Amino acid sequence: MTTSLDKDMSAPTRWTKRHLLGLQQLDAAEITAILDQAAEFKRLAANGETKLSALSGVVVANLFFEPSTRTRTSFSLAAKRLSADTVDFTAAASSLSKGESFVDTARNIEAMGVSLMVVRHSSPGAPQLLTQQLKAGILNAGDGTHEHPTQALLDIFTIRENRGDLRGKTVALVGDILHSRVARSNIWGLKKLGARVIVCGPATLIPDGIERLGVEVSHNLDGILPETDCINLLRIQFERQRGAFFPSIREYAHLFGMNGSRIRRAKKDILVLAPGPINRGVEITPAVADGPHSVIIDQVTNGLMIRMACLYLLHQTAQNVLQVAAQGGH
Amino acid sequence: MRTTLIRGGRIIDPSQNLDQVGNLFIRDRRIVGMEGTASLANEVIDATGLIVCPGFVDLHVALSEPGFEEDETTASGTAAAVAGGFTSVACLPDTDPVVDNRAAAEFIMRQAERIGRCNVFPLGAVTKNNKGEELAEIGQLVEGGAVAFTDAKRPIANSEVMRRALEYTRMFHRPILNHPQVPELINGGVMHEGFNSTLLGLKGMPAAAQDIMVGRDIALAEMTGGRVHLMCISTRNSVEQIRRAKSRGVNVTAEVAVHHLALTDEAMRSFDPNCKVDPPFRSQEHIDALIEGLKDGTIDAICSDHQPIAEEKKNCEIDLSPFGIIGLETLLPLCVRTLIEPGHLTWPELVAKLTVHPSRILGLEKGTLKAGADADITLVDPSAKWTFDPRQFRSASRNTPFGGWEVTGRAKTVIVAGDVRYRSGE
C-alpha cells in the first residue's frame, strides 16, 4: 500500500468548501479541481496504486434514506480505496421506524466519530438541513429532484476524457428532465464549463422556464442529433405513465429512444452516456448500449474516481480548517 | 359605573369615516363617544402619538383546541391574538373532534369565556368531519354560536356539495369560507410552481389551481344566491375574476393573508420549512396584483391565517413538513412594511381591512367605535421599532419565516369589553 499524495498542506487549494451539496454553487475552477483530482486518482490506479492512505483513520458514513445499491456501493468503494472506514445506514432497518427524526439520526451517527457523511434523501434540501445542524462534512448523493452532483461530475469527466475541453461542445440531455436531479446538476456543471446544452423530451416532462438556465429545449430528438456531440440518456420511470406524463413505454421509445437508426443519423463520433440503470429497449437499445459510441461502463469506473476525489477534497478542507485553528489560536 | 378616557390619540374608525385626534370615552363595557368630561374619568390612558381604532377582527385562526394542544390552545392563541391587536377572532373547525355539531361549537364559546381574553367566534364545519361529502348540521351549529362555515384548509372540492352548501346557508344568512385550491393540481406540491420550483427541484402548486376554484365558487355563488368568502387569495387571475364578479353584483368577498405580500417564492431557496404555506408564496407579479386588489376594494380584508405548528412537527424535511405559519403577532408590522410604508394604503384604509370589513363578512357587530358599541379597542404605535423574536411570542408555536426581521408598528394596548387585556412590554 503506497501513497503518492504528498500534498503540501500550506499550498493554496482551488477547493475550500466543507460540503458538496450541488453544482449550482460551484464555479468552473472548483469543478475543474474535482475533475483534475479524479484524473490523478485514475492515473494512480492505472499504475497499480489502487489503495491510498489519504483517509486512513477517517470514518465515512453512508446515510441513504432512499434505496440505492449502485451509488452506495460506489461511495463505499471510494472510501475504502482511500483507506477510510465506512458505516452504512439505510432507512429500512433504522430508528426512523421508531419515530426518530432525520436530523437526530444523522446527529447520533456523527456522535460516533463520523466526520464525512454521504447523504441520499427523497426530499430536496435534506442534506442542506444537515449542514446547519451538524459539524461533519456533507456530500449530497441525491436529494429528491434537486441535485446529484457526483453523477453530473462523472458524466462531465467522461466527456472531458473522451472529447477534451467542454467549451463549445453540444451536449443533449434526453428524457424526464422534470423529475431529474441528474439533469439539473448536469445543466449547472456543463453551463459553467462552457458547453451548449439542449434538453429533449416530451413536453410534459420538461419544466416551464428551464430556458432561463441557459439551455435550449427540443421535443424532436431526430432534429437535434446532427448537432449533438454527446448525448446523455436519462432513465424514464414507468410510474410516470400512470401519472399521465406520457401514454406508453412504446411511444416514448419510439420518439425518444436511442436506437441503431438514430445512431446512423447522428454525428459520426457522437458519445453516448447514460446514468444507469438503463432500461434496454426503452431509452436505449442493446446495440447502442453495448456499441462503440457508448461510454456507459466507463462512467461507472469514473464514478468511483470522482467520488474518491470528492471525499478526498472535503476531507482536505476539514484538515485545513483544523490546521488553521491550531496555528491561529490567540 | 366606571369611566375610562383614552386621551389624545388619532382616532381612526372607518365604520364612521372618522379620522381625527381626540378623546374617546368608555363606560363599563361600552363606548360612549368622543364627548365627555375628562376630569370625571376613573382611568386615563394616554394615547398621544398613538392610533386609536376598533380592535382587529381576524377572519380565521387555528386555535387548535381540542385535539392539537401541542400546537396551540385557546389560552395561548387568544394571548397571541391580543398581543397582535386583535379583540375578536373566528376560529377554524378543524380541531379533533371537528366542530361539526352544536356541542363542539358550544365548547369553543365556553372555553373562550373561561380564558376571558378576547372574543372567539366559532366557525362551523361545512361538511361532517370536514370530509367534503355530507353537509354538517349547519342549523344546529348556528344555534351553538357558529358565525360562518368552512372546511378550513380543505377545499370543498366536490362542486355539488359546494352548491348545496351555498343554498343551505342562505337560510341562515351566513357565508361559506372556502380555501380555493383544486386538490389534484397541487397534490404533493410544496411551493409555487414557476422558475424557482424548477430550480429547486420541488414540486409546484400552480396558480391555476386557485384560479379554477375561484371561478367555480363565483359561478356557484351567482347561481345559488349564496354568500361565498374566498380565503387567502394569492394569484393575479383570482383578483381579476373577483373584480369582475363584484361589478356584476355577485355575493362574493375575499381576503389576503399579509404574509403573501411579504415574501416571494424565492424565499424557498433556503429549503426552510417555515416558508411552506398553503397557498404558497408566489412571484412578484402576483403580489403586485394583490396590492392593486387591496387598493381598489376587490380584496375586502386582511387576515393572519394563523396556523401554529409544534416545532417537532414543522422542522423536518420539506416534503414532510406540514403547511402553515403563525400570523397573529406578525400581522400588523408586516402590514406596515408591505402596505403603509410604500404608500399603497393609508392607515384608515388598512384599519378598515382589519376591522369593519371582516366584521361585516362574519355578520358581527364589531369593528366599530360608534356610541354604544362594545369597547373593543386597539391602541397602535405606528412608529414603534422592534425586532421579531419568535421565542418571545405568546403563541405556543414558533413556526414563522420572519424571525429576526426589524419592523415598525406595534399594538401598544388592547382593550376588550372595556378591560385592558394587553399592554406591550409586559
PDB file of C-alpha atoms in Angstrom, chain A residues 24 102 121-126 128-129 145-146 184 188 207-210 212-213, chain B residues 193-195 197-203 269-271 273 315-320:
ATOM      1  CA  GLN A  24     -25.199  25.282  -8.611  1.00  0.00           C
ATOM      2  CA  PHE A 102     -33.900  12.648  10.166  1.00  0.00           C
ATOM      3  CA  HIS A 121     -32.767  11.530   0.593  1.00  0.00           C
ATOM      4  CA  SER A 122     -36.036  11.861  -1.298  1.00  0.00           C
ATOM      5  CA  SER A 123     -36.634  15.390  -0.013  1.00  0.00           C
ATOM      6  CA  PRO A 124     -34.857  18.292  -1.732  1.00  0.00           C
ATOM      7  CA  GLY A 125     -32.752  20.294   0.704  1.00  0.00           C
ATOM      8  CA  ALA A 126     -32.372  17.470   3.224  1.00  0.00           C
ATOM      9  CA  GLN A 128     -28.570  21.205   3.398  1.00  0.00           C
ATOM     10  CA  LEU A 129     -30.606  20.837   6.588  1.00  0.00           C
ATOM     11  CA  THR A 145     -35.306  16.014  -7.746  1.00  0.00           C
ATOM     12  CA  HIS A 146     -32.901  18.793  -6.769  1.00  0.00           C
ATOM     13  CA  ARG A 184     -30.292  19.706 -13.074  1.00  0.00           C
ATOM     14  CA  TRP A 188     -25.215  23.608 -13.896  1.00  0.00           C
ATOM     15  CA  PRO A 207     -40.324  22.105 -16.828  1.00  0.00           C
ATOM     16  CA  ASP A 208     -41.581  25.520 -17.841  1.00  0.00           C
ATOM     17  CA  GLY A 209     -38.974  28.232 -17.794  1.00  0.00           C
ATOM     18  CA  ILE A 210     -35.989  25.927 -17.980  1.00  0.00           C
ATOM     19  CA  ARG A 212     -33.807  30.623 -18.093  1.00  0.00           C
ATOM     20  CA  LEU A 213     -30.948  28.337 -17.082  1.00  0.00           C
TER      21      LEU A 213
ATOM     22  CA  GLU B 193     -44.975  26.387  -9.497  1.00  0.00           C
ATOM     23  CA  GLY B 194     -42.647  28.555 -11.502  1.00  0.00           C
ATOM     24  CA  PHE B 195     -38.984  29.122 -12.257  1.00  0.00           C
ATOM     25  CA  SER B 197     -39.673  25.358  -8.261  1.00  0.00           C
ATOM     26  CA  THR B 198     -37.884  24.199 -11.394  1.00  0.00           C
ATOM     27  CA  LEU B 199     -34.582  25.441  -9.994  1.00  0.00           C
ATOM     28  CA  LEU B 200     -35.055  23.804  -6.635  1.00  0.00           C
ATOM     29  CA  GLY B 201     -36.493  20.527  -7.882  1.00  0.00           C
ATOM     30  CA  LEU B 202     -39.500  20.982  -5.615  1.00  0.00           C
ATOM     31  CA  LYS B 203     -42.972  20.007  -6.753  1.00  0.00           C
ATOM     32  CA  ARG B 269     -34.350  28.680  -1.863  1.00  0.00           C
ATOM     33  CA  SER B 270     -33.381  28.196   1.750  1.00  0.00           C
ATOM     34  CA  PHE B 271     -35.463  24.993   1.875  1.00  0.00           C
ATOM     35  CA  PRO B 273     -39.965  24.574   6.164  1.00  0.00           C
ATOM     36  CA  ASN B 315     -38.850  21.319  11.487  1.00  0.00           C
ATOM     37  CA  CYS B 316     -38.158  18.372   9.280  1.00  0.00           C
ATOM     38  CA  GLU B 317     -37.611  17.566   5.594  1.00  0.00           C
ATOM     39  CA  ILE B 318     -39.509  19.963   3.355  1.00  0.00           C
ATOM     40  CA  ASP B 319     -41.684  17.299   1.739  1.00  0.00           C
ATOM     41  CA  LEU B 320     -42.852  16.014   5.091  1.00  0.00           C
TER      42      LEU B 320
END
